XYZ file of C-alpha atoms in Angstrom:
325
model
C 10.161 -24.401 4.296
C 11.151 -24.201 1.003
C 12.557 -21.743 -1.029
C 11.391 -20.639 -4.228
C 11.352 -17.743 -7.045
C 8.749 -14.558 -7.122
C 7.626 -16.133 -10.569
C 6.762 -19.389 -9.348
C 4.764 -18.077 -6.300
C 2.764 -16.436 -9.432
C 2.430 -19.605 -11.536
C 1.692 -21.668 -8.501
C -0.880 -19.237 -7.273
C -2.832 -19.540 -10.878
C -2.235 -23.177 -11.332
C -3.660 -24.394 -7.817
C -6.648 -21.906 -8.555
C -7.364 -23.635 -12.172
C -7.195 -27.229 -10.591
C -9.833 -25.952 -8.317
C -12.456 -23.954 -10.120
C -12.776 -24.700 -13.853
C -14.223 -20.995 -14.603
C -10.646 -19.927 -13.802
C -8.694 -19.067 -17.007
C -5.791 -17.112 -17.851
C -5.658 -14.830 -21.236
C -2.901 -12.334 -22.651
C 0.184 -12.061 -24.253
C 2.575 -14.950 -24.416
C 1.182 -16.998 -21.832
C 0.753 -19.758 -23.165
C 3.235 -21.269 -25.549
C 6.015 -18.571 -24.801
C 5.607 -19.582 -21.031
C 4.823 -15.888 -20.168
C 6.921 -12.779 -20.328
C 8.241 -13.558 -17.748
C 7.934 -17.427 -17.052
C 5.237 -16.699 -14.570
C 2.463 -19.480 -16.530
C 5.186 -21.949 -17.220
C 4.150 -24.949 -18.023
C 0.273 -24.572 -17.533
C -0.459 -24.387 -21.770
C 0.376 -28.408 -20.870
C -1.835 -28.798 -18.369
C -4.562 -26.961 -18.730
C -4.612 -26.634 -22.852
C -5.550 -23.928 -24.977
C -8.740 -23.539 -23.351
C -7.915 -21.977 -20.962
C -4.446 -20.612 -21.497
C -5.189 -18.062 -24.164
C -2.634 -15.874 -25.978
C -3.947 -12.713 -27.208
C -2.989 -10.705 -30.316
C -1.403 -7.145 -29.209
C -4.642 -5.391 -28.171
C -5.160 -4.970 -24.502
C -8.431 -2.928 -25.012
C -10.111 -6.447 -26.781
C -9.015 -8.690 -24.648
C -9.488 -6.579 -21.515
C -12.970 -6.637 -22.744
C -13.556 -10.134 -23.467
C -12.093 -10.684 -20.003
C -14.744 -8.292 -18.690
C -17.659 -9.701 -20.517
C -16.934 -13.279 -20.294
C -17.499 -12.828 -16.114
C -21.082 -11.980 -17.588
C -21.416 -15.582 -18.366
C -19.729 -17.703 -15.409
C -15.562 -17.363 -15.798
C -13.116 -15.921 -13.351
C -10.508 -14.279 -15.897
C -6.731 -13.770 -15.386
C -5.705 -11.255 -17.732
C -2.118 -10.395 -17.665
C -0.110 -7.171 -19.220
C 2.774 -7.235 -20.167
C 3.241 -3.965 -18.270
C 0.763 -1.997 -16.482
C 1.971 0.995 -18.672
C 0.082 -1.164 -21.781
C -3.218 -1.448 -19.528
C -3.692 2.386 -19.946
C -4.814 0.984 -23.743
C -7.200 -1.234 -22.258
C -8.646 1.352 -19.291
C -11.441 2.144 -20.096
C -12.869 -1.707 -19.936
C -11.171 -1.497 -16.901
C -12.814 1.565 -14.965
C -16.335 2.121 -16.977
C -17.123 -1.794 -17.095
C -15.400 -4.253 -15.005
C -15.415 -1.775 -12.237
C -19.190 -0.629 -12.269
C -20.709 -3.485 -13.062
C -22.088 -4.648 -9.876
C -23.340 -1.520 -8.884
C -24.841 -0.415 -12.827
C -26.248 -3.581 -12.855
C -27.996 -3.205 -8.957
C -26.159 -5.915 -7.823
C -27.260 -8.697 -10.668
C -24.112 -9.387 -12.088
C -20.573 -8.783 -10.506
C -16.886 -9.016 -12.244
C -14.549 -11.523 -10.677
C -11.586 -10.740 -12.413
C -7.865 -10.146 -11.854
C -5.961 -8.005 -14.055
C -1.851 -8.417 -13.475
C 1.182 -7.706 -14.305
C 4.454 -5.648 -13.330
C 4.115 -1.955 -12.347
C 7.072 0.561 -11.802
C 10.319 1.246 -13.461
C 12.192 -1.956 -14.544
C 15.813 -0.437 -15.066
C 16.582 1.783 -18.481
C 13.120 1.094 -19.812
C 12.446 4.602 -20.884
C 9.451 7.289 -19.562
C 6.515 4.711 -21.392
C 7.499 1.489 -19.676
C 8.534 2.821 -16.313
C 5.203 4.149 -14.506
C 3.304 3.422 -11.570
C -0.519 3.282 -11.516
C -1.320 1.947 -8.152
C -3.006 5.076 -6.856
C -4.624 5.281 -10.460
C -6.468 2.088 -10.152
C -7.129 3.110 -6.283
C -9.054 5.616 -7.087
C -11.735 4.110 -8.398
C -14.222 2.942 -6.476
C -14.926 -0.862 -7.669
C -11.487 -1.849 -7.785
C -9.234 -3.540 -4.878
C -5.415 -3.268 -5.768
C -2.368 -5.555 -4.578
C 0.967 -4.976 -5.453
C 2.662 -7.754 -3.276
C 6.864 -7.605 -2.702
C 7.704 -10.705 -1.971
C 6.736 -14.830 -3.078
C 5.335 -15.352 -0.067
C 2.694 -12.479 -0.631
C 2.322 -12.825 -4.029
C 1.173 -16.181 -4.303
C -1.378 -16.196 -1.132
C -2.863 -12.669 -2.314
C -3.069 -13.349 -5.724
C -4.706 -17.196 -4.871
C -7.567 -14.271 -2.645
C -7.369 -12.308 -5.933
C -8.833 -14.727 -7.755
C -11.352 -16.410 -5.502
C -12.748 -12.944 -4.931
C -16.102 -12.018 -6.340
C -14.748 -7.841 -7.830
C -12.297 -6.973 -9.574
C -9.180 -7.149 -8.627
C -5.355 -5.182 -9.992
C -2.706 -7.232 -9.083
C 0.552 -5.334 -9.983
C 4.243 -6.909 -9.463
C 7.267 -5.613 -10.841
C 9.738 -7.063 -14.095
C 12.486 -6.701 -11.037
C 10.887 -8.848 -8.537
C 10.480 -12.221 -10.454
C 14.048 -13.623 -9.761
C 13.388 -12.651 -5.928
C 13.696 -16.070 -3.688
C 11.819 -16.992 -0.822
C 10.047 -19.284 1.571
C 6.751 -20.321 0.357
C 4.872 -22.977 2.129
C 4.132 -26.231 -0.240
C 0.508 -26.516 1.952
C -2.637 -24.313 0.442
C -2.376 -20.887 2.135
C -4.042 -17.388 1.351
C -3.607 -13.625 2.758
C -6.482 -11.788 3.238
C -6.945 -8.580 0.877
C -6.533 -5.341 2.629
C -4.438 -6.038 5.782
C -1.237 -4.640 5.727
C 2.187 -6.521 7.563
C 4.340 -5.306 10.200
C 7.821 -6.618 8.338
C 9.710 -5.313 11.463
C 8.793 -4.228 14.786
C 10.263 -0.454 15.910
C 9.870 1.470 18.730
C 10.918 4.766 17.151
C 9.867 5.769 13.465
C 6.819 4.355 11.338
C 8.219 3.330 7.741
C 5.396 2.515 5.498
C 6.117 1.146 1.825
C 4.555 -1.235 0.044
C 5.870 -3.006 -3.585
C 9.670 -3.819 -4.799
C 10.574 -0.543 -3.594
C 10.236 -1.631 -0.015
C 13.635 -3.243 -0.574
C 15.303 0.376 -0.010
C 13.038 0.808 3.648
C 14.652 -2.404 4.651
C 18.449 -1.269 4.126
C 17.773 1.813 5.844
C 16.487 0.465 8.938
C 19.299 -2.089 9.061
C 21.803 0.967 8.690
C 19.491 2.953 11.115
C 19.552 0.424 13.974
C 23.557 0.818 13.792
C 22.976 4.454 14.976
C 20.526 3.716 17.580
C 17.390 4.463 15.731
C 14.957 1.493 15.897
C 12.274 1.706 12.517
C 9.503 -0.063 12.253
C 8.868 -1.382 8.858
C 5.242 -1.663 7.521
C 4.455 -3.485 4.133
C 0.740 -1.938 2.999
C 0.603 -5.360 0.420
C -2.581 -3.884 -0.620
C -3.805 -0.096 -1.528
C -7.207 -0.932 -1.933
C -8.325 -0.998 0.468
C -6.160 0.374 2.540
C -5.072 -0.632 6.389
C -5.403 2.279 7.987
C -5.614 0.640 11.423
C -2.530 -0.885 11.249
C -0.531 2.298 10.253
C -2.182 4.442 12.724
C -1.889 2.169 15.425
C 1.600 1.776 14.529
C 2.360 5.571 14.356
C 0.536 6.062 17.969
C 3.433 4.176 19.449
C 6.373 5.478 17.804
C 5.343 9.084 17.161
C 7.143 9.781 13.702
C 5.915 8.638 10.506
C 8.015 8.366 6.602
C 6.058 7.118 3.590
C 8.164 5.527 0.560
C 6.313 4.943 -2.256
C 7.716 4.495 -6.061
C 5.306 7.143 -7.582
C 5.044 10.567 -8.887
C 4.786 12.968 -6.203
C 1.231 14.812 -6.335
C -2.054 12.711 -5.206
C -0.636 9.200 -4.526
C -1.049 6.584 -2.061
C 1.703 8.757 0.043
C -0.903 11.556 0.077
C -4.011 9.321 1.080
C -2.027 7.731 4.138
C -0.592 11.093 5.321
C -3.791 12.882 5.319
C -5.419 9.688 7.220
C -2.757 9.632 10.135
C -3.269 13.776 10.313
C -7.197 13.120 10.791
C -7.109 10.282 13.377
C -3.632 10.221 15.262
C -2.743 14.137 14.918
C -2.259 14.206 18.657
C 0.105 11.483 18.493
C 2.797 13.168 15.802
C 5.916 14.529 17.527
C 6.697 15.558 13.437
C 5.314 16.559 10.622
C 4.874 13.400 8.672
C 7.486 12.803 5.370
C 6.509 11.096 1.807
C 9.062 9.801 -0.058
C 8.360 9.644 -3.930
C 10.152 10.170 -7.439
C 11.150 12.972 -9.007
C 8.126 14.685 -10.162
C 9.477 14.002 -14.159
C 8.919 11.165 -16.458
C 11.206 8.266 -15.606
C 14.548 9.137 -17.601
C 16.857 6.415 -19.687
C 19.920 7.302 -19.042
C 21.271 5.465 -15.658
C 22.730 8.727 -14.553
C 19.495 10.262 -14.090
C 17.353 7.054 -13.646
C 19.608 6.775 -10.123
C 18.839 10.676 -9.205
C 14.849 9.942 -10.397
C 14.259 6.657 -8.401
C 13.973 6.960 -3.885
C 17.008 5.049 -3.095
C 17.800 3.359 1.222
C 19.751 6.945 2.060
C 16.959 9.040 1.326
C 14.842 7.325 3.722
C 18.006 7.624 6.062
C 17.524 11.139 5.473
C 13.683 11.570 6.157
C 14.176 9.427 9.083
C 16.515 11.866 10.562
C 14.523 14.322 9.896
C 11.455 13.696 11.908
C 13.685 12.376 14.752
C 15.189 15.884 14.621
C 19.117 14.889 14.153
């Protein structure tokens, strides 16, 4: 199988979705003749023309609402941010239209559109470019979220993205592009809302979802030197939410540690845990343990930014925890 980059999954994704449905368009800020911000639509303002590859002046509330009322008429929008922290401009198209207009309308018209673009800290980008919305956007009812973490994810969720008939925020991250790896050349897609057992465990549930997963997979490696076998479970979408695969997870290895790259009060982290309570309480030899950031806007300095951020040894930590060592 070949190997290829996080950004190319992206642009693959969008272009083989184009080719097949000519509603499909993609609008927002250098996509077109720039390439993207981050060379995920390279080379599609050649192939599919200015038509359809649309670059927007700096004004994510107008063309968040184009995108929303052109699905009135027939098109299956793309819209991309530059960062999810610039969507918060453009939210209220985003939560008072796109995401109640099936049910406002009783069912007449519906919104098949995918907003994306990277979530999360990116490195010394400051407290305004380095914050996580995934629970946000999960709260609303109307709205299915994906925030994929790796190529192979990305492209066959966000090709399900946009074939499906609501809304859709599809969030990646400004440190995940580079990533390499093996995407099939043949058509593929994931279905939304079923998480992915990334590792198989006998003794500690490790749920994360997004780039941050990265830091669950270098503990469990430095775990299973130390006898403790983790299993590793990649959500890959928020909303909705697996619950069945968590939970039946957590009923065979008793112990359960959330990591999630978000502030620490009402998250994703806090959903999950008060699921598992409700249904598998029996089943918990520990209390379960969320992992988040510091409950501060992101800092600049690296200093800090390393103290703010979960890191591989705090999930060490919380693992040892619930296994009582």
């Amino acid at each position: 199988m070949r190997t290829i980059q996080f950004r190319e999954a992206v642009c693959e994704a969008m272009s083989e979705e184009m080719r097949q449905d000519e509603a499909v368009y993609l609008m927002g800020e250098e996509v077109a003749e720039y390439n993207g911000a981050y060379k995920a639509s390279k080379g599609m303002l050649d192939e599919f023309g200015p038509e359809r590859m649309i670059d927007t002046p700096i004004s994510e509330a107008g063309f968040s609402g184009i995108g929303v009322g052109s699905t009135l008429v027939g098109t299956r929008p793309i819209v991309e941010f530059m960062t999810f922290n610039f969507s918060l401009v453009g939210i209220d198209q985003i939560i008072n239209n796109a995401a109640k207009i099936r049910q406002m309308s009783g069912g007449q018209f519906n919104c098949p559109i995918v907003f994306r673009g990277p979530t999360a800290s990116a490195g010394q980008l400051g407290a305004t470019h380095s914050q996580a919305f995934e629970s946000w956007y999960a709260n609303c009812p109307g709205l299915k979220v994906i925030v994929p973490s790796n190529p192979y994810d990305a492209k066959g969720l966000l090709k399900s993205a946009i074939r499906d008939e609501d809304p859709v925020i599809f969030m990646e991250s400004e440190q995940m592009y580079g990533d390499k790896g093996e995407v099939p050349e043949e058509e593929y897609t994931i279905p939304i809302g079923k998480a992915d057992i990334k590792r198989e465990g006998e003794d500690v549930t490790i749920v994360s979802f997004g780039k941050i997963i990265k830091e669950a997979y270098a503990a469990a490696e430095k775990l299973e030197e130390e006898g403790i076998s983790c299993e590793v479970i990649d959500l890959r979408t928020v909303r909705p939410l697996d619950y069945e695969t968590v939970i039946a997870s957590v009923k065979k290895t008793n112990r359960l540690v959330i990591l999630e790259e978000a502030w620490p009060f009402g998250n994703v982290s806090t959903e999950l845990s008060y699921q598992v309570q409700e249904q598998a309480f029996d089943f918990l030899d520990a209390p379960i343990l969320k992992i988040n950031t510091a409950d501060t806007p992101a800092p600049y300095s690296p200093v800090l930014l390393k103290e703010w951020l979960p890191n591989s040894e705090d999930v060490v930590k919380a693992v040892k925890k619930v296994m009582y060592k």
